[in-house]
Amino acid sequence: MVEQLGVRSILRRFLVLTGLRWLPLGLLAPVLVLLPLDRGLRLSDVGFALAFQGFVVLALEVPTGGLADSIGRRRMLLAASVASVVSLTVFALAQNVVALACAAALLGVYRALDSGPLESWYVDESQARDPQAQIDVGIGRQNTVMGLSIGLGALAGAAVVTWRPVPAIEPMLFPVLLALGVQVVGAVGVWVLMEERHLPDSAVTGASGIRDGVREVPRTISASARLLRASPVLLALSGVELLWGLGAPTFENLFSVRLSEVTVTPEAAAAMTGTAVAVGWLASSAGAAATPRMARRWGAVEISVLLRVLQGAAVVAMGLFAGVVGVLAAYVACYVVHGASGAAHMTLLHRHTAGGVRSTMVSINSMMAQGAGAVGAIGLSVLAERVSVSAAMIVGGVVLAAGAPLYLFARAAERERAASGPAELPVRDATDEHQ
């Protein structure tokens, strides 16, 4: 039972569920754009269809975040798993832009339901047992596991594309089928491992829990909106995510297209993309693991500013370099920074968010990124098709770096928090064994 679980046990379950959550994304990474292109769609069509994910998230992110804070995080993640299975099934069958848009929209439902509940469960369950639990270290380890899962998944996806175990099936479909299977396993993992007893004060349970929880959503959202308006720090962090979302399609969607410009076949580009994504996410996990130590030495705000600038510069380099080696090196550098930056950003977000609206605030953060990502996916894809992929990457890199100064709003708040002593969630090295 959950009462017998300690903070370390919660952390282990959190990391296992994180791995199962992100492994399907790694499997899909080599073929997400190349499979529709191989089936005859244009790059602008793919960008338009994939943008539906962001539009759906924009509409659903905050309501579902409020619902998670109202009815519990486990229920939300089980619902998310169902949405993901349906989305992957539609994507596997999609042969035109309408079907691809439907798959992306269903993926948006999944992302909206999935955004926040797992992290919030970990934070609240840990702090219920130990109010001084160092959640920043757990989040850093989560980013490490995420990078490992995506990296290994990308390697597996590239391998099956090259291997072609069933000649009658198109090579780039195999990673999608594997991702579908892993998602089913992940749903079982949520059911078995995620025992929830310490819900927020606003949570409702019982047979009428879902109905009553839906009624609680407006109140929870209103509380989060008031918190956002009253906190320049949270408002600034949301702005960072908005700019990140606008620029993210450069390395999430356009990288495989950039590689296809210098390779012979789509299959070769998919295999090379898989290997690059694997190396990139493994590097990302290393960056995430180093974040607590860097933040302790230089400050969370300072490293957040630097990391956003460096990521933008790496994306610009991907657009400027002409050879395969240069593009791959810039991509790996982008992901080293990506892992560290994500861990630092989420640590700042959790430090300045109250437990009762934690899922909702994480959802607001994600909503900014996903909504802007939809606009970026369309705009950058059109720019890539009409001008060049390189030009789109340069523009996206500049937008990514533009969010860096917004972290400065957190500097005064971080200094005040440090001066207050015990209330702070201190940044410690990822190797500490206090968990």
mmCIF file of C-alpha atoms in Angstrom, residues 123-398:
data_model
loop_
_atom_site.group_PDB
_atom_site.id
_atom_site.type_symbol
_atom_site.label_atom_id
_atom_site.label_comp_id
_atom_site.label_asym_id
_atom_site.label_seq_id
_atom_site.Cartn_x
_atom_site.Cartn_y
_atom_site.Cartn_z
ATOM 1 C CA VAL A 123 5.984 16.139 -5.860
ATOM 2 C CA ASP A 124 2.887 15.949 -3.668
ATOM 3 C CA GLU A 125 3.356 12.322 -2.576
ATOM 4 C CA SER A 126 7.019 12.982 -1.726
ATOM 5 C CA GLN A 127 6.388 16.184 0.193
ATOM 6 C CA ALA A 128 3.517 14.551 2.094
ATOM 7 C CA ARG A 129 6.122 12.218 3.608
ATOM 8 C CA ASP A 130 8.982 14.703 3.853
ATOM 9 C CA PRO A 131 8.212 18.437 3.535
ATOM 10 C CA GLN A 132 11.919 19.052 2.843
ATOM 11 C CA ALA A 133 12.122 16.447 0.058
ATOM 12 C CA GLN A 134 14.472 17.738 -2.638
ATOM 13 C CA ILE A 135 12.080 17.552 -5.584
ATOM 14 C CA ASP A 136 14.551 19.367 -7.874
ATOM 15 C CA VAL A 137 16.833 16.335 -7.758
ATOM 16 C CA GLY A 138 13.941 14.036 -8.603
ATOM 17 C CA ILE A 139 12.990 16.249 -11.529
ATOM 18 C CA GLY A 140 16.613 16.225 -12.688
ATOM 19 C CA ARG A 141 16.627 12.433 -12.574
ATOM 20 C CA GLN A 142 13.335 12.387 -14.435
ATOM 21 C CA ASN A 143 14.907 14.398 -17.247
ATOM 22 C CA THR A 144 17.815 11.944 -17.257
ATOM 23 C CA VAL A 145 15.464 8.967 -17.583
ATOM 24 C CA MET A 146 13.491 10.812 -20.235
ATOM 25 C CA GLY A 147 16.636 11.347 -22.291
ATOM 26 C CA LEU A 148 17.686 7.717 -21.940
ATOM 27 C CA SER A 149 14.228 6.457 -22.899
ATOM 28 C CA ILE A 150 13.912 8.657 -25.957
ATOM 29 C CA GLY A 151 17.484 7.882 -27.007
ATOM 30 C CA LEU A 152 17.112 4.124 -26.719
ATOM 31 C CA GLY A 153 13.722 4.311 -28.403
ATOM 32 C CA ALA A 154 15.175 6.248 -31.324
ATOM 33 C CA LEU A 155 17.948 3.667 -31.736
ATOM 34 C CA ALA A 156 15.362 0.877 -31.747
ATOM 35 C CA GLY A 157 13.212 2.796 -34.236
ATOM 36 C CA ALA A 158 16.133 3.345 -36.596
ATOM 37 C CA ALA A 159 17.182 -0.293 -36.255
ATOM 38 C CA VAL A 160 13.809 -1.716 -37.280
ATOM 39 C CA VAL A 161 13.601 0.674 -40.226
ATOM 40 C CA THR A 162 16.929 -0.695 -41.478
ATOM 41 C CA TRP A 163 16.198 -4.303 -40.495
ATOM 42 C CA ARG A 164 12.752 -4.569 -42.154
ATOM 43 C CA PRO A 165 11.689 -7.743 -40.297
ATOM 44 C CA VAL A 166 8.534 -8.092 -42.451
ATOM 45 C CA PRO A 167 9.211 -7.104 -46.087
ATOM 46 C CA ALA A 168 5.497 -6.716 -46.838
ATOM 47 C CA ILE A 169 5.209 -3.844 -44.320
ATOM 48 C CA GLU A 170 6.651 -0.454 -45.208
ATOM 49 C CA PRO A 171 9.904 -0.002 -43.255
ATOM 50 C CA MET A 172 9.008 3.258 -41.532
ATOM 51 C CA LEU A 173 5.803 1.806 -40.124
ATOM 52 C CA PHE A 174 7.606 -0.575 -37.739
ATOM 53 C CA PRO A 175 8.564 2.081 -35.157
ATOM 54 C CA VAL A 176 4.932 3.192 -34.975
ATOM 55 C CA LEU A 177 3.776 -0.351 -34.209
ATOM 56 C CA LEU A 178 6.432 -0.730 -31.517
ATOM 57 C CA ALA A 179 5.410 2.600 -29.958
ATOM 58 C CA LEU A 180 1.815 1.388 -29.852
ATOM 59 C CA GLY A 181 2.838 -1.722 -27.931
ATOM 60 C CA VAL A 182 4.945 0.231 -25.434
ATOM 61 C CA GLN A 183 2.076 2.631 -24.796
ATOM 62 C CA VAL A 184 -0.157 -0.278 -23.805
ATOM 63 C CA VAL A 185 2.523 -1.459 -21.363
ATOM 64 C CA GLY A 186 2.729 2.086 -19.989
ATOM 65 C CA ALA A 187 -1.002 2.114 -19.276
ATOM 66 C CA VAL A 188 -0.625 -1.094 -17.273
ATOM 67 C CA GLY A 189 2.282 0.507 -15.407
ATOM 68 C CA VAL A 190 0.150 3.485 -14.374
ATOM 69 C CA TRP A 191 -2.590 1.134 -13.165
ATOM 70 C CA VAL A 192 -0.195 -0.972 -11.072
ATOM 71 C CA LEU A 193 2.406 1.502 -9.779
ATOM 72 C CA MET A 194 0.687 4.847 -9.372
ATOM 73 C CA GLU A 195 -1.143 4.556 -6.052
ATOM 74 C CA GLU A 196 -2.502 7.941 -5.040
ATOM 75 C CA ARG A 197 -3.462 8.837 -1.481
ATOM 76 C CA HIS A 198 -2.282 12.415 -0.959
ATOM 77 C CA LEU A 199 -4.533 14.451 -3.243
ATOM 78 C CA PRO A 200 -4.690 18.251 -3.177
ATOM 79 C CA ASP A 201 -7.170 19.798 -0.729
ATOM 80 C CA SER A 202 -9.401 20.659 -3.690
ATOM 81 C CA ALA A 203 -9.630 17.055 -4.851
ATOM 82 C CA VAL A 204 -12.882 15.109 -4.813
ATOM 83 C CA THR A 205 -13.324 11.357 -4.679
ATOM 84 C CA GLY A 206 -16.019 8.721 -4.599
ATOM 85 C CA ALA A 207 -18.554 7.504 -7.149
ATOM 86 C CA SER A 208 -19.462 11.040 -8.185
ATOM 87 C CA GLY A 209 -15.830 12.161 -8.215
ATOM 88 C CA ILE A 210 -15.507 12.754 -11.947
ATOM 89 C CA ARG A 211 -18.756 14.759 -12.136
ATOM 90 C CA ASP A 212 -17.875 16.819 -9.088
ATOM 91 C CA GLY A 213 -14.302 17.153 -10.321
ATOM 92 C CA VAL A 214 -15.497 18.696 -13.573
ATOM 93 C CA ARG A 215 -17.460 21.224 -11.540
ATOM 94 C CA GLU A 216 -14.290 22.047 -9.593
ATOM 95 C CA VAL A 217 -12.284 22.812 -12.749
ATOM 96 C CA PRO A 218 -13.386 26.486 -13.124
ATOM 97 C CA ARG A 219 -12.471 27.208 -9.494
ATOM 98 C CA THR A 220 -9.051 25.617 -9.860
ATOM 99 C CA ILE A 221 -8.381 27.424 -13.140
ATOM 100 C CA SER A 222 -9.470 30.738 -11.623
ATOM 101 C CA ALA A 223 -7.100 30.222 -8.713
ATOM 102 C CA SER A 224 -4.258 29.470 -11.123
ATOM 103 C CA ALA A 225 -5.077 32.507 -13.262
ATOM 104 C CA ARG A 226 -5.001 34.725 -10.180
ATOM 105 C CA LEU A 227 -1.668 33.225 -9.189
ATOM 106 C CA LEU A 228 -0.316 33.816 -12.696
ATOM 107 C CA ARG A 229 -1.455 37.434 -12.731
ATOM 108 C CA ALA A 230 -0.044 38.027 -9.271
ATOM 109 C CA SER A 231 3.339 36.434 -10.008
ATOM 110 C CA PRO A 232 5.659 38.135 -12.496
ATOM 111 C CA VAL A 233 7.916 35.085 -12.183
ATOM 112 C CA LEU A 234 5.271 32.603 -13.333
ATOM 113 C CA LEU A 235 4.146 34.982 -16.059
ATOM 114 C CA ALA A 236 7.729 35.296 -17.297
ATOM 115 C CA LEU A 237 8.260 31.518 -17.214
ATOM 116 C CA SER A 238 5.127 31.098 -19.316
ATOM 117 C CA GLY A 239 6.549 33.615 -21.779
ATOM 118 C CA VAL A 240 9.748 31.581 -22.033
ATOM 119 C CA GLU A 241 7.695 28.518 -22.924
ATOM 120 C CA LEU A 242 5.766 30.449 -25.561
ATOM 121 C CA LEU A 243 8.942 31.464 -27.369
ATOM 122 C CA TRP A 244 10.388 27.977 -26.914
ATOM 123 C CA GLY A 245 7.266 26.525 -28.535
ATOM 124 C CA LEU A 246 7.583 28.818 -31.546
ATOM 125 C CA GLY A 247 11.158 27.705 -32.173
ATOM 126 C CA ALA A 248 10.991 24.031 -31.145
ATOM 127 C CA PRO A 249 9.746 22.670 -34.523
ATOM 128 C CA THR A 250 13.192 23.437 -35.917
ATOM 129 C CA PHE A 251 14.845 20.588 -34.057
ATOM 130 C CA GLU A 252 11.756 18.455 -33.426
ATOM 131 C CA ASN A 253 10.315 18.351 -36.967
ATOM 132 C CA LEU A 254 12.743 19.896 -39.444
ATOM 133 C CA PHE A 255 15.941 18.126 -38.399
ATOM 134 C CA SER A 256 15.053 14.887 -40.227
ATOM 135 C CA VAL A 257 14.184 16.922 -43.326
ATOM 136 C CA ARG A 258 17.521 18.718 -43.072
ATOM 137 C CA LEU A 259 19.302 15.360 -43.015
ATOM 138 C CA SER A 260 17.248 14.081 -45.952
ATOM 139 C CA GLU A 261 18.717 16.920 -48.023
ATOM 140 C CA VAL A 262 22.171 15.315 -47.727
ATOM 141 C CA THR A 263 21.259 11.603 -47.837
ATOM 142 C CA VAL A 264 20.235 9.308 -50.673
ATOM 143 C CA THR A 265 16.915 7.794 -49.550
ATOM 144 C CA PRO A 266 14.204 8.520 -46.974
ATOM 145 C CA GLU A 267 15.079 5.234 -45.247
ATOM 146 C CA ALA A 268 18.706 6.345 -44.921
ATOM 147 C CA ALA A 269 17.558 9.686 -43.504
ATOM 148 C CA ALA A 270 15.277 7.888 -41.028
ATOM 149 C CA ALA A 271 18.104 5.605 -39.895
ATOM 150 C CA MET A 272 20.497 8.529 -39.516
ATOM 151 C CA THR A 273 17.840 10.552 -37.704
ATOM 152 C CA GLY A 274 17.226 7.690 -35.283
ATOM 153 C CA THR A 275 20.900 7.441 -34.419
ATOM 154 C CA ALA A 276 21.198 11.203 -34.052
ATOM 155 C CA VAL A 277 18.095 11.422 -31.866
ATOM 156 C CA ALA A 278 19.457 8.624 -29.682
ATOM 157 C CA VAL A 279 22.805 10.344 -29.222
ATOM 158 C CA GLY A 280 21.058 13.680 -28.734
ATOM 159 C CA TRP A 281 18.742 12.439 -26.011
ATOM 160 C CA LEU A 282 21.484 10.524 -24.263
ATOM 161 C CA ALA A 283 23.416 13.780 -24.277
ATOM 162 C CA SER A 284 20.254 15.488 -23.031
ATOM 163 C CA SER A 285 20.111 13.107 -20.075
ATOM 164 C CA ALA A 286 23.694 14.017 -19.220
ATOM 165 C CA GLY A 287 22.805 17.692 -19.356
ATOM 166 C CA ALA A 288 19.805 17.131 -17.079
ATOM 167 C CA ALA A 289 21.929 15.197 -14.578
ATOM 168 C CA ALA A 290 24.393 18.083 -14.410
ATOM 169 C CA THR A 291 21.726 20.736 -13.816
ATOM 170 C CA PRO A 292 21.513 20.564 -9.970
ATOM 171 C CA ARG A 293 25.271 20.959 -9.617
ATOM 172 C CA MET A 294 25.382 23.852 -12.090
ATOM 173 C CA ALA A 295 22.449 25.560 -10.381
ATOM 174 C CA ARG A 296 24.082 25.173 -6.984
ATOM 175 C CA ARG A 297 27.300 26.705 -8.243
ATOM 176 C CA TRP A 298 26.029 29.506 -10.480
ATOM 177 C CA GLY A 299 22.332 29.860 -9.671
ATOM 178 C CA ALA A 300 19.217 28.460 -11.343
ATOM 179 C CA VAL A 301 18.293 31.755 -13.000
ATOM 180 C CA GLU A 302 21.773 32.375 -14.371
ATOM 181 C CA ILE A 303 22.143 28.944 -15.941
ATOM 182 C CA SER A 304 18.588 29.142 -17.348
ATOM 183 C CA VAL A 305 19.481 32.343 -19.212
ATOM 184 C CA LEU A 306 22.721 30.892 -20.554
ATOM 185 C CA LEU A 307 21.189 27.584 -21.612
ATOM 186 C CA ARG A 308 18.397 29.191 -23.638
ATOM 187 C CA VAL A 309 20.921 31.308 -25.531
ATOM 188 C CA LEU A 310 23.134 28.297 -26.212
ATOM 189 C CA GLN A 311 20.216 26.236 -27.501
ATOM 190 C CA GLY A 312 19.213 28.982 -29.901
ATOM 191 C CA ALA A 313 22.805 29.219 -31.134
ATOM 192 C CA ALA A 314 22.945 25.457 -31.719
ATOM 193 C CA VAL A 315 19.791 25.553 -33.836
ATOM 194 C CA VAL A 316 21.173 28.448 -35.884
ATOM 195 C CA ALA A 317 24.314 26.375 -36.432
ATOM 196 C CA MET A 318 22.194 23.498 -37.761
ATOM 197 C CA GLY A 319 20.845 25.869 -40.364
ATOM 198 C CA LEU A 320 24.259 27.311 -41.289
ATOM 199 C CA PHE A 321 26.422 24.176 -41.467
ATOM 200 C CA ALA A 322 26.537 22.596 -44.911
ATOM 201 C CA GLY A 323 27.889 19.120 -44.113
ATOM 202 C CA VAL A 324 26.390 16.122 -42.355
ATOM 203 C CA VAL A 325 28.986 16.163 -39.574
ATOM 204 C CA GLY A 326 28.360 19.801 -38.745
ATOM 205 C CA VAL A 327 24.577 19.395 -38.706
ATOM 206 C CA LEU A 328 24.807 16.316 -36.481
ATOM 207 C CA ALA A 329 27.237 18.003 -34.073
ATOM 208 C CA ALA A 330 24.983 21.046 -33.758
ATOM 209 C CA TYR A 331 21.971 18.786 -33.156
ATOM 210 C CA VAL A 332 23.711 16.917 -30.344
ATOM 211 C CA ALA A 333 24.813 20.212 -28.796
ATOM 212 C CA CYS A 334 21.224 21.434 -28.971
ATOM 213 C CA TYR A 335 20.046 18.427 -26.985
ATOM 214 C CA VAL A 336 22.767 18.598 -24.363
ATOM 215 C CA VAL A 337 21.467 22.067 -23.599
ATOM 216 C CA HIS A 338 17.846 20.946 -24.007
ATOM 217 C CA GLY A 339 18.028 18.464 -21.131
ATOM 218 C CA ALA A 340 19.748 20.852 -18.763
ATOM 219 C CA SER A 341 17.480 23.740 -19.680
ATOM 220 C CA GLY A 342 14.305 21.723 -19.223
ATOM 221 C CA ALA A 343 15.327 20.557 -15.752
ATOM 222 C CA ALA A 344 16.245 24.089 -14.688
ATOM 223 C CA HIS A 345 13.023 25.546 -16.043
ATOM 224 C CA MET A 346 10.768 23.004 -14.327
ATOM 225 C CA THR A 347 12.600 23.414 -11.040
ATOM 226 C CA LEU A 348 11.919 27.156 -11.119
ATOM 227 C CA LEU A 349 8.288 26.542 -12.035
ATOM 228 C CA HIS A 350 7.697 24.129 -9.148
ATOM 229 C CA ARG A 351 9.479 26.406 -6.675
ATOM 230 C CA HIS A 352 6.993 29.179 -7.343
ATOM 231 C CA THR A 353 3.794 27.077 -7.556
ATOM 232 C CA ALA A 354 1.514 25.992 -4.701
ATOM 233 C CA GLY A 355 0.678 22.300 -4.419
ATOM 234 C CA GLY A 356 -3.097 22.681 -4.824
ATOM 235 C CA VAL A 357 -2.769 24.102 -8.344
ATOM 236 C CA ARG A 358 0.489 22.428 -9.343
ATOM 237 C CA SER A 359 -0.933 20.350 -12.214
ATOM 238 C CA THR A 360 -2.799 23.371 -13.548
ATOM 239 C CA MET A 361 0.304 25.557 -13.550
ATOM 240 C CA VAL A 362 2.312 22.852 -15.283
ATOM 241 C CA SER A 363 -0.522 22.646 -17.798
ATOM 242 C CA ILE A 364 -0.433 26.422 -18.370
ATOM 243 C CA ASN A 365 3.294 26.120 -18.979
ATOM 244 C CA SER A 366 2.731 23.295 -21.455
ATOM 245 C CA MET A 367 -0.189 25.111 -23.082
ATOM 246 C CA MET A 368 2.076 28.017 -23.937
ATOM 247 C CA ALA A 369 4.609 25.698 -25.574
ATOM 248 C CA GLN A 370 2.064 23.564 -27.423
ATOM 249 C CA GLY A 371 -0.050 26.429 -28.696
ATOM 250 C CA ALA A 372 2.990 28.327 -29.909
ATOM 251 C CA GLY A 373 4.387 25.096 -31.320
ATOM 252 C CA ALA A 374 1.329 24.731 -33.547
ATOM 253 C CA VAL A 375 1.921 28.203 -34.976
ATOM 254 C CA GLY A 376 5.634 27.510 -35.299
ATOM 255 C CA ALA A 377 5.066 24.177 -37.036
ATOM 256 C CA ILE A 378 2.958 25.825 -39.722
ATOM 257 C CA GLY A 379 5.052 28.950 -40.138
ATOM 258 C CA LEU A 380 8.444 27.254 -40.128
ATOM 259 C CA SER A 381 7.269 24.472 -42.476
ATOM 260 C CA VAL A 382 5.975 27.019 -44.979
ATOM 261 C CA LEU A 383 9.208 29.004 -44.669
ATOM 262 C CA ALA A 384 11.242 25.827 -45.181
ATOM 263 C CA GLU A 385 9.239 24.887 -48.285
ATOM 264 C CA ARG A 386 9.206 28.342 -49.871
ATOM 265 C CA VAL A 387 12.707 29.528 -48.887
ATOM 266 C CA SER A 388 14.834 26.753 -47.366
ATOM 267 C CA VAL A 389 15.070 24.477 -44.364
ATOM 268 C CA SER A 390 18.221 26.352 -43.346
ATOM 269 C CA ALA A 391 16.401 29.681 -43.276
ATOM 270 C CA ALA A 392 13.626 28.212 -41.130
ATOM 271 C CA MET A 393 16.166 26.839 -38.661
ATOM 272 C CA ILE A 394 17.963 30.174 -38.342
ATOM 273 C CA VAL A 395 14.705 31.994 -37.637
ATOM 274 C CA GLY A 396 13.662 29.341 -35.116
ATOM 275 C CA GLY A 397 17.002 29.507 -33.321
ATOM 276 C CA VAL A 398 16.747 33.269 -32.874
#
